CSV table of C-alpha atoms in Angstrom, one decimal:
chain,number,residue,atom,x,y,z
A,26,UNK,CA,-0.1,0.0,-0.3
A,27,UNK,CA,1.3,3.4,-0.4
A,28,UNK,CA,2.4,6.4,0.8
A,29,UNK,CA,-1.3,8.4,-0.4
A,30,UNK,CA,-3.3,5.0,0.4
A,31,UNK,CA,-2.3,5.0,3.9
A,32,UNK,CA,-2.9,9.0,4.4
A,33,UNK,CA,-6.2,8.4,3.3
A,34,UNK,CA,-7.3,5.6,5.0
A,35,UNK,CA,-5.8,7.1,7.9
A,36,UNK,CA,-8.3,10.9,7.5
A,37,UNK,CA,-11.5,8.6,7.0
A,38,UNK,CA,-10.3,6.9,10.6
A,39,UNK,CA,-10.6,10.3,11.8
A,40,UNK,CA,-13.0,11.4,10.1
A,41,UNK,CA,-15.6,8.7,12.2
A,42,UNK,CA,-13.6,8.7,15.8
A,43,UNK,CA,-14.5,12.4,15.5
A,44,UNK,CA,-18.4,11.1,14.3
A,45,UNK,CA,-18.1,8.5,17.0
A,46,UNK,CA,-17.1,11.4,19.3
A,47,UNK,CA,-20.2,13.3,17.7
A,48,UNK,CA,-22.6,11.0,18.3
A,49,UNK,CA,-21.9,10.7,22.0
A,50,UNK,CA,-22.2,14.5,23.0
A,51,UNK,CA,-25.5,14.5,20.6
A,52,UNK,CA,-26.9,11.7,22.4
A,53,UNK,CA,-26.1,13.3,26.5
A,54,UNK,CA,-26.9,16.7,25.1
A,55,UNK,CA,-29.3,17.1,22.8
A,56,UNK,CA,-27.8,18.7,19.2
A,57,UNK,CA,-28.6,22.0,19.6
A,58,UNK,CA,-27.5,21.7,22.5
A,59,UNK,CA,-23.9,20.2,22.1
A,60,UNK,CA,-21.2,22.1,20.8
A,61,UNK,CA,-18.1,21.8,18.6
A,62,UNK,CA,-15.8,22.7,22.2
A,63,UNK,CA,-18.1,19.7,23.3
A,64,UNK,CA,-17.2,16.9,19.9
A,65,UNK,CA,-13.8,18.4,20.7
A,66,UNK,CA,-13.3,17.4,24.3
A,67,UNK,CA,-14.7,14.4,23.7
A,68,UNK,CA,-12.1,13.1,20.7
A,69,UNK,CA,-9.4,15.0,22.1
A,70,UNK,CA,-8.9,16.4,19.2
A,71,UNK,CA,-8.3,20.5,19.0
A,72,UNK,CA,-11.8,22.3,17.3
A,73,UNK,CA,-9.4,23.1,14.6
A,74,UNK,CA,-8.8,19.6,13.7
A,75,UNK,CA,-12.5,18.8,13.6
A,76,UNK,CA,-13.1,21.8,11.4
A,77,UNK,CA,-10.5,20.1,8.5
A,78,UNK,CA,-12.8,18.0,9.0
A,79,UNK,CA,-16.5,19.3,9.1
A,80,UNK,CA,-17.9,23.0,8.6
A,81,UNK,CA,-19.5,22.8,12.2
A,82,UNK,CA,-22.2,20.4,14.2
A,83,UNK,CA,-25.4,20.6,11.8
A,84,UNK,CA,-23.0,18.4,9.1
A,85,UNK,CA,-21.6,16.1,12.1
A,86,UNK,CA,-25.0,15.5,12.8
A,87,UNK,CA,-26.7,15.2,9.3
A,88,UNK,CA,-23.1,12.5,8.8
A,89,UNK,CA,-23.9,10.9,11.6
A,90,UNK,CA,-27.5,10.6,10.0
A,91,UNK,CA,-26.0,9.2,7.1
A,92,UNK,CA,-24.7,6.5,9.3
A,93,UNK,CA,-28.1,5.4,10.0
A,94,UNK,CA,-29.4,5.6,6.4
A,95,UNK,CA,-26.5,3.0,6.1
A,96,UNK,CA,-27.2,1.0,9.1
A,97,UNK,CA,-30.9,0.7,8.2
A,98,UNK,CA,-30.6,-0.4,4.4
A,99,UNK,CA,-28.5,-3.0,4.9
A,100,UNK,CA,-30.8,-4.2,8.1
A,101,UNK,CA,-34.0,-3.8,5.4
A,102,UNK,CA,-32.2,-5.4,2.4
A,103,UNK,CA,-30.9,-8.4,3.8
A,104,UNK,CA,-31.1,-11.5,2.1
A,105,UNK,CA,-32.6,-13.5,4.7
A,106,UNK,CA,-35.4,-10.5,4.4
A,107,UNK,CA,-36.6,-10.6,0.6
A,108,UNK,CA,-38.0,-14.4,0.3
A,109,UNK,CA,-41.6,-15.9,2.0
A,110,UNK,CA,-45.2,-14.3,1.6
A,111,UNK,CA,-45.9,-10.8,0.5
A,112,UNK,CA,-47.5,-10.5,4.4
A,113,UNK,CA,-44.2,-11.8,5.9
A,114,UNK,CA,-42.1,-9.8,4.2
A,115,UNK,CA,-44.4,-6.8,5.0
A,116,UNK,CA,-44.4,-7.1,8.4
A,117,UNK,CA,-40.8,-7.6,8.6
A,118,UNK,CA,-40.5,-4.9,6.6
A,119,UNK,CA,-42.3,-3.0,9.5
A,120,UNK,CA,-40.6,-5.0,11.8
A,121,UNK,CA,-37.2,-3.9,10.6
A,122,UNK,CA,-38.2,0.2,10.6
A,123,UNK,CA,-38.8,-0.5,15.0
A,124,UNK,CA,-36.3,-2.9,15.7
A,125,UNK,CA,-34.0,0.0,13.6
A,126,UNK,CA,-35.7,3.1,16.0
A,127,UNK,CA,-35.5,0.4,19.4
A,128,UNK,CA,-31.7,-0.2,19.2
A,129,UNK,CA,-30.0,2.8,17.2
A,130,UNK,CA,-32.2,5.4,18.6
A,131,UNK,CA,-29.8,8.4,18.8
A,132,UNK,CA,-29.6,7.8,14.5
A,133,UNK,CA,-33.1,7.5,14.5
A,134,UNK,CA,-33.7,11.3,15.8
A,135,UNK,CA,-30.2,12.5,13.8
A,136,UNK,CA,-32.8,11.0,10.8
A,137,UNK,CA,-36.2,13.0,12.1
A,138,UNK,CA,-33.9,15.6,13.0
A,139,UNK,CA,-33.9,16.6,9.2
A,140,UNK,CA,-36.5,15.3,8.3
A,141,UNK,CA,-38.1,17.8,10.6
A,142,UNK,CA,-36.3,20.6,9.9
A,143,UNK,CA,-34.9,20.9,6.7
A,144,UNK,CA,-31.5,20.1,5.8
A,145,UNK,CA,-29.1,23.2,5.8
A,146,UNK,CA,-26.0,22.1,3.5
A,147,UNK,CA,-25.2,23.6,-0.1
A,148,UNK,CA,-27.6,21.0,-3.0
A,149,UNK,CA,-25.3,19.2,-4.7
A,150,UNK,CA,-22.6,18.5,-0.9
A,151,UNK,CA,-21.3,15.3,-1.3
A,152,UNK,CA,-23.3,14.6,1.7
A,153,UNK,CA,-26.7,15.3,0.5
A,154,UNK,CA,-26.3,13.3,-2.8
A,155,UNK,CA,-25.6,10.7,-0.9
A,156,UNK,CA,-29.1,11.2,1.6
A,157,UNK,CA,-31.0,11.7,-2.5
A,158,UNK,CA,-29.3,8.4,-3.5
A,159,UNK,CA,-29.9,6.8,-0.4
A,160,UNK,CA,-33.9,7.9,0.0
A,161,UNK,CA,-34.0,6.8,-3.1
A,162,UNK,CA,-33.1,3.3,-2.8
A,163,UNK,CA,-36.0,3.6,0.5
A,164,UNK,CA,-38.5,4.6,-1.2
A,165,UNK,CA,-37.6,2.6,-4.9
A,166,UNK,CA,-37.4,-1.0,-2.1
A,167,UNK,CA,-40.7,0.1,-0.6
A,168,UNK,CA,-42.3,0.8,-4.2
A,169,UNK,CA,-41.1,-2.3,-5.3
A,170,UNK,CA,-43.3,-4.5,-2.3
A,171,UNK,CA,-46.1,-1.5,-2.9
A,172,UNK,CA,-46.5,-3.4,-6.8
A,173,UNK,CA,-45.9,-7.0,-5.9
A,174,UNK,CA,-49.0,-6.6,-3.1
A,175,UNK,CA,-50.3,-5.5,-6.1
A,176,UNK,CA,-49.6,-8.0,-8.2
A,177,UNK,CA,-50.5,-11.1,-5.5
A,178,UNK,CA,-54.4,-8.9,-4.9
A,179,UNK,CA,-53.5,-8.0,-1.6
A,180,UNK,CA,-52.4,-3.7,-1.8
A,181,UNK,CA,-56.0,-2.2,-3.2
A,182,UNK,CA,-55.1,-1.4,-7.4
A,183,UNK,CA,-56.5,2.2,-7.4
A,184,UNK,CA,-53.8,3.1,-4.9
A,185,UNK,CA,-50.7,5.2,-6.6
A,186,UNK,CA,-47.7,2.9,-5.3
A,187,UNK,CA,-45.5,6.6,-5.4
A,188,UNK,CA,-48.2,8.1,-3.0
A,189,UNK,CA,-48.9,5.5,-1.2
A,190,UNK,CA,-45.0,4.6,0.1
A,191,UNK,CA,-44.7,8.1,1.0
A,192,UNK,CA,-48.0,8.9,2.5
A,193,UNK,CA,-47.6,5.5,4.7
A,194,UNK,CA,-43.2,6.6,5.3
A,195,UNK,CA,-45.1,9.6,6.6
A,196,UNK,CA,-47.1,8.0,9.6
A,197,UNK,CA,-45.2,5.7,10.3
A,198,UNK,CA,-41.9,7.5,11.5
A,199,UNK,CA,-44.3,9.8,12.4
A,200,UNK,CA,-45.8,6.5,14.8
A,201,UNK,CA,-42.2,5.6,15.8
A,202,UNK,CA,-40.9,8.9,17.4
A,203,UNK,CA,-43.8,9.4,19.4
A,204,UNK,CA,-44.5,5.6,21.0
A,205,UNK,CA,-41.3,5.8,23.2
A,206,UNK,CA,-42.9,8.2,25.3
A,207,UNK,CA,-45.9,7.1,25.1
A,208,UNK,CA,-45.8,3.6,25.2
A,209,UNK,CA,-45.6,3.5,29.4
A,210,UNK,CA,-48.6,5.5,29.7
A,211,UNK,CA,-50.2,3.8,27.8
A,212,UNK,CA,-49.7,0.0,29.3
A,213,UNK,CA,-50.9,1.8,32.1
A,214,UNK,CA,-53.4,3.4,31.5
A,215,UNK,CA,-55.4,1.1,29.2
A,216,UNK,CA,-53.0,-2.3,30.0
A,217,UNK,CA,-51.9,-3.1,26.8
A,218,UNK,CA,-48.8,-4.0,25.4
A,219,UNK,CA,-46.0,-1.9,23.9
A,220,UNK,CA,-45.8,-5.4,21.5
A,221,UNK,CA,-49.9,-5.1,21.2
A,222,UNK,CA,-49.9,-1.4,20.5
A,223,UNK,CA,-47.1,-2.1,17.2
A,224,UNK,CA,-50.5,-4.9,16.5
A,225,UNK,CA,-52.3,-2.5,16.4
A,226,UNK,CA,-50.3,0.3,14.6
A,227,UNK,CA,-50.0,-2.2,11.1
A,228,UNK,CA,-54.3,-3.2,11.7
A,229,UNK,CA,-55.0,0.2,11.3
A,230,UNK,CA,-51.6,1.3,8.0
A,231,UNK,CA,-53.0,-2.6,6.2
A,232,UNK,CA,-56.9,-2.0,6.9
A,233,UNK,CA,-57.8,1.5,7.7
A,234,UNK,CA,-60.0,2.2,9.6
A,235,UNK,CA,-63.3,1.8,7.2
A,236,UNK,CA,-65.3,-1.0,5.8
A,237,UNK,CA,-64.4,-1.4,2.4
B,11,UNK,CA,-65.4,44.5,42.7
B,12,UNK,CA,-63.3,44.0,45.3
B,13,UNK,CA,-59.4,44.2,46.5
B,14,UNK,CA,-59.7,40.4,45.9
B,15,UNK,CA,-61.1,39.8,43.0
B,16,UNK,CA,-59.1,42.9,41.3
B,17,UNK,CA,-55.9,41.6,42.4
B,18,UNK,CA,-56.5,38.0,41.2
B,19,UNK,CA,-57.0,39.3,37.8
B,20,UNK,CA,-54.4,41.8,37.3
B,21,UNK,CA,-51.9,38.7,38.8
B,22,UNK,CA,-53.6,36.6,35.9
B,23,UNK,CA,-53.2,39.5,33.0
B,24,UNK,CA,-49.8,39.6,34.1
B,25,UNK,CA,-49.1,35.5,33.6
B,26,UNK,CA,-50.8,35.6,30.6
B,27,UNK,CA,-48.8,38.1,29.8
B,28,UNK,CA,-45.1,36.4,30.4
B,29,UNK,CA,-46.7,33.4,28.0
B,30,UNK,CA,-47.2,35.9,25.4
B,31,UNK,CA,-43.8,36.8,25.1
B,32,UNK,CA,-42.2,33.3,25.9
B,33,UNK,CA,-44.3,31.8,23.3
B,34,UNK,CA,-42.1,34.5,20.3
B,35,UNK,CA,-39.1,34.0,22.8
B,36,UNK,CA,-39.5,30.2,22.6
B,37,UNK,CA,-40.6,31.4,18.1
B,38,UNK,CA,-37.9,32.8,17.5
B,39,UNK,CA,-35.1,30.9,19.3
B,40,UNK,CA,-36.5,27.1,20.0
B,41,UNK,CA,-37.5,25.7,23.2
B,42,UNK,CA,-32.9,24.0,24.0
B,43,UNK,CA,-31.8,28.1,22.8
B,44,UNK,CA,-34.3,30.6,24.8
B,45,UNK,CA,-33.1,31.3,28.4
B,46,UNK,CA,-35.4,32.6,31.2
B,47,UNK,CA,-33.7,36.2,30.7
B,48,UNK,CA,-34.5,35.9,27.1
B,49,UNK,CA,-37.9,35.6,28.1
B,50,UNK,CA,-37.9,38.4,31.2
B,51,UNK,CA,-36.2,41.0,28.8
B,52,UNK,CA,-39.4,40.4,25.9
B,53,UNK,CA,-41.9,40.8,28.8
B,54,UNK,CA,-39.8,43.9,29.9
B,55,UNK,CA,-39.6,42.5,33.6
B,56,UNK,CA,-37.3,41.3,36.0
B,57,UNK,CA,-36.6,37.9,36.4
B,58,UNK,CA,-37.2,37.6,39.8
B,59,UNK,CA,-40.6,38.6,39.0
B,60,UNK,CA,-40.9,35.5,36.5
B,61,UNK,CA,-40.1,33.6,39.2
B,62,UNK,CA,-43.1,34.4,40.8
B,63,UNK,CA,-45.5,32.7,38.3
B,64,UNK,CA,-43.4,29.6,36.8
B,65,UNK,CA,-40.6,27.5,37.9
B,66,UNK,CA,-39.7,27.7,34.9
B,67,UNK,CA,-39.2,27.9,31.3
B,68,UNK,CA,-40.4,24.4,30.8
B,69,UNK,CA,-43.6,25.2,32.6
B,70,UNK,CA,-43.4,28.1,30.5
B,71,UNK,CA,-43.8,26.0,27.7
B,72,UNK,CA,-46.2,23.5,29.1
B,73,UNK,CA,-48.7,26.4,30.1
B,74,UNK,CA,-48.5,27.3,26.1
B,75,UNK,CA,-49.5,23.5,25.1
B,76,UNK,CA,-52.8,23.8,27.1
B,77,UNK,CA,-53.5,27.4,25.6
B,78,UNK,CA,-52.6,25.8,22.3
B,79,UNK,CA,-54.9,22.4,23.9
B,80,UNK,CA,-58.1,24.9,24.6
B,81,UNK,CA,-57.6,26.5,22.0
B,82,UNK,CA,-57.5,23.6,19.8
B,83,UNK,CA,-60.3,21.6,21.9
B,84,UNK,CA,-62.7,25.0,20.3
B,85,UNK,CA,-61.9,24.2,17.3
B,86,UNK,CA,-62.8,21.1,16.4
B,87,UNK,CA,-65.6,20.6,19.8
B,88,UNK,CA,-68.2,24.0,18.4
B,89,UNK,CA,-71.1,23.4,17.5
B,90,UNK,CA,-70.7,23.4,13.7
B,91,UNK,CA,-68.1,20.2,14.0
B,92,UNK,CA,-71.0,18.4,15.5
B,93,UNK,CA,-73.3,17.7,12.8
B,94,UNK,CA,-73.4,16.1,9.4
B,95,UNK,CA,-73.2,12.6,7.8
B,96,UNK,CA,-70.4,10.8,9.7
B,97,UNK,CA,-68.3,10.8,6.7
B,98,UNK,CA,-68.9,14.7,7.1
B,99,UNK,CA,-67.9,15.2,10.5
B,100,UNK,CA,-64.6,12.9,10.4
B,101,UNK,CA,-63.0,15.0,7.6
B,102,UNK,CA,-64.1,17.3,9.1
B,103,UNK,CA,-62.0,16.4,12.4
B,104,UNK,CA,-58.8,15.3,10.0
B,105,UNK,CA,-59.1,19.3,8.9
B,106,UNK,CA,-59.4,20.7,12.2
B,107,UNK,CA,-56.5,18.7,12.6
B,108,UNK,CA,-54.1,20.4,9.3
B,109,UNK,CA,-56.0,23.6,10.3
B,110,UNK,CA,-54.3,24.4,13.9
B,111,UNK,CA,-50.6,22.8,13.5
B,112,UNK,CA,-51.1,25.6,9.8
B,113,UNK,CA,-52.3,28.1,12.0
B,114,UNK,CA,-50.7,28.1,15.3
B,115,UNK,CA,-46.8,26.3,14.3
B,116,UNK,CA,-45.7,26.8,17.8
B,117,UNK,CA,-48.2,25.7,19.9
B,118,UNK,CA,-48.2,22.6,18.4
B,119,UNK,CA,-44.3,22.5,18.6
B,120,UNK,CA,-44.5,22.9,22.0
B,121,UNK,CA,-47.3,19.9,22.1
B,122,UNK,CA,-45.2,17.9,20.4
B,123,UNK,CA,-42.2,18.5,22.7
B,124,UNK,CA,-43.9,16.6,25.1
B,125,UNK,CA,-45.5,14.3,23.3
B,126,UNK,CA,-42.1,12.9,22.6
B,127,UNK,CA,-39.6,14.1,25.7
B,128,UNK,CA,-42.4,13.5,28.7
B,129,UNK,CA,-44.0,15.4,31.1
B,130,UNK,CA,-40.9,16.9,33.8
B,131,UNK,CA,-43.6,18.3,36.3
B,132,UNK,CA,-44.7,16.6,39.3
B,133,UNK,CA,-47.8,14.8,38.5
B,134,UNK,CA,-50.3,16.3,40.7
B,135,UNK,CA,-49.2,19.4,39.3
B,136,UNK,CA,-52.4,21.2,38.8
B,137,UNK,CA,-51.2,22.1,34.8
B,138,UNK,CA,-50.7,18.3,34.4
B,139,UNK,CA,-54.2,17.8,36.2
B,140,UNK,CA,-55.4,20.4,33.3
B,141,UNK,CA,-53.6,18.5,30.4
B,142,UNK,CA,-54.6,15.1,31.5
B,143,UNK,CA,-58.4,16.5,31.8
B,144,UNK,CA,-58.2,17.9,27.8
B,145,UNK,CA,-56.8,14.5,26.8
B,146,UNK,CA,-59.7,12.8,28.4
B,147,UNK,CA,-61.5,15.8,26.7
B,148,UNK,CA,-60.5,14.7,23.2
B,149,UNK,CA,-59.9,11.2,23.7
B,150,UNK,CA,-63.5,11.1,24.1
B,151,UNK,CA,-64.2,13.2,21.5
B,152,UNK,CA,-62.4,10.9,19.1
B,153,UNK,CA,-63.7,7.6,20.6
B,154,UNK,CA,-67.4,8.6,20.2
B,155,UNK,CA,-66.8,9.5,16.4
B,156,UNK,CA,-65.3,6.3,16.0
B,157,UNK,CA,-68.7,4.1,18.0
B,158,UNK,CA,-70.9,6.9,15.8
B,159,UNK,CA,-68.6,5.0,13.0
B,160,UNK,CA,-69.5,1.4,14.5
B,161,UNK,CA,-73.1,2.5,14.7
B,162,UNK,CA,-73.9,3.7,11.0
B,163,UNK,CA,-71.8,0.5,10.0
B,164,UNK,CA,-69.4,2.4,8.5
B,165,UNK,CA,-66.3,1.5,10.9
B,166,UNK,CA,-65.1,-1.8,10.6
B,167,UNK,CA,-67.2,-3.0,14.3
B,168,UNK,CA,-64.1,-4.8,14.9
B,169,UNK,CA,-62.1,-2.0,15.9
B,170,UNK,CA,-61.4,-2.0,20.0
B,171,UNK,CA,-62.5,2.8,19.5
B,172,UNK,CA,-59.5,3.1,22.4
B,173,UNK,CA,-57.1,1.3,20.2
B,174,UNK,CA,-58.5,2.6,17.5
B,175,UNK,CA,-57.9,6.6,18.8
B,176,UNK,CA,-54.7,5.8,20.2
B,177,UNK,CA,-53.2,4.9,17.5
B,178,UNK,CA,-54.5,7.1,15.1
B,179,UNK,CA,-53.7,10.0,17.1
B,180,UNK,CA,-50.1,9.1,16.7
B,181,UNK,CA,-50.1,8.7,13.5
B,182,UNK,CA,-51.8,11.7,12.6
B,183,UNK,CA,-49.6,13.9,15.2
B,184,UNK,CA,-46.3,12.2,13.6
B,185,UNK,CA,-47.9,12.9,9.9
B,186,UNK,CA,-48.8,16.3,10.7
B,187,UNK,CA,-45.0,17.2,12.4
B,188,UNK,CA,-43.4,15.8,8.9
B,189,UNK,CA,-45.3,17.3,6.7
B,190,UNK,CA,-44.7,20.9,6.5
B,191,UNK,CA,-40.2,19.8,6.2
B,192,UNK,CA,-41.7,17.7,2.7
B,193,UNK,CA,-44.6,19.5,1.4
B,194,UNK,CA,-42.9,21.2,-1.0
B,195,UNK,CA,-40.1,18.9,-1.3
B,196,UNK,CA,-42.6,16.1,-2.8
B,197,UNK,CA,-44.3,19.1,-5.1
B,198,UNK,CA,-41.0,19.6,-6.1
B,199,UNK,CA,-39.9,16.0,-6.6
B,200,UNK,CA,-43.6,14.2,-7.2
B,201,UNK,CA,-45.6,16.9,-8.8
B,202,UNK,CA,-48.6,16.6,-6.4
B,203,UNK,CA,-50.0,19.6,-4.2
B,204,UNK,CA,-50.0,19.8,-0.8
B,205,UNK,CA,-53.2,19.3,-0.3
B,206,UNK,CA,-53.3,15.7,-2.2
B,207,UNK,CA,-51.3,15.3,0.2
B,208,UNK,CA,-53.2,15.4,2.9
B,209,UNK,CA,-55.9,13.9,1.4
B,210,UNK,CA,-54.2,10.5,0.1
B,211,UNK,CA,-53.1,10.4,4.1
B,212,UNK,CA,-57.0,10.7,4.7
B,213,UNK,CA,-57.5,7.7,2.1
B,214,UNK,CA,-54.9,5.6,3.6
B,215,UNK,CA,-56.4,6.1,7.5
B,216,UNK,CA,-59.5,5.3,5.8
B,217,UNK,CA,-59.5,2.2,3.8
B,218,UNK,CA,-56.2,0.8,4.6
B,219,UNK,CA,-53.1,-0.3,2.2
B,220,UNK,CA,-55.0,-3.8,1.9
B,221,UNK,CA,-58.1,-4.8,0.1
B,222,UNK,CA,-60.4,-6.5,3.1
């Protein structure tokens, strides 16, 4: 391996170390309260070094959101998830979203942050391009699943799959965001378990409130 | 009017003035960034005076969330909304939620804050009791509507109305939170209007993804 390759590898390693430190800081203090000084301290680097890698905490947080996207994509697209009946695949997809949110709450929060506040990096930024590409992959997975469901006569054929994919994804992301704060209260007040609540959500997504 | 009544009225007026100032500050800086000094400056009062009325910014923000709940309850429960066919009432309820979020984004944000982070005030606090009472009123409105829908044969009779009310409300609140940041992007990328997106949400809530 040449000198240039080694330097590139070391640079990427340092970038990932900074992101690890940033993740810890953001998880502890929240994105709004965290400062570049906090991240520098956690990374044991000078603030000047941080700025060689990132324009600021917004860009760091966005890079963490991309990490989350990539973890999620590997979870949802792995071969074992793409076999089985349509209903099995549909539930596997939903359960993967729940599992991702429970296993990686900090990456979920980073993604929700940009989903609700918008992205402040310029449009042609390398990270924004990566984000758009990841989004396209997710949507294509879900659109293909809806198309398959139409093909086997399970999904209503009058639904436009792109629209349905977007709306469903907004509903479910919102549900997941609210879920952790409410599940214990709901359990106490109404007596049904977390698993029951998620199941009821799946039922409502599948069949809606109205008779056909 | 006696001296005591006048003093009580003046005290309540000052409390509301402080909340008006806090709303402006929170809308501009965000709840996390805002300080009691910012609110004191906006209210043209000393910070010590603020602490005679509120234990801190968390309690102020919670009081603003209660204002929002009361505005929403008046919007959704007013007499004109309780007549008409079941489908008309159902859509009127959903449209009121959208209208509330669009007209009072800052109150919506305050409510979403406590929904996702939980309430840090003690359980028997007068504001927490008011919040629980308001929540009960909302849920009862919506549960009664679902029961009516079952009665007229429109809503699936196998749905438990309490569970359906909770799950639906989580889905819709999440959708509304995500909606403002995405609507323009979705319009540009997929070509359908904001009104179409909300209509598609209503359709999916009513009929779900699957054939029956």
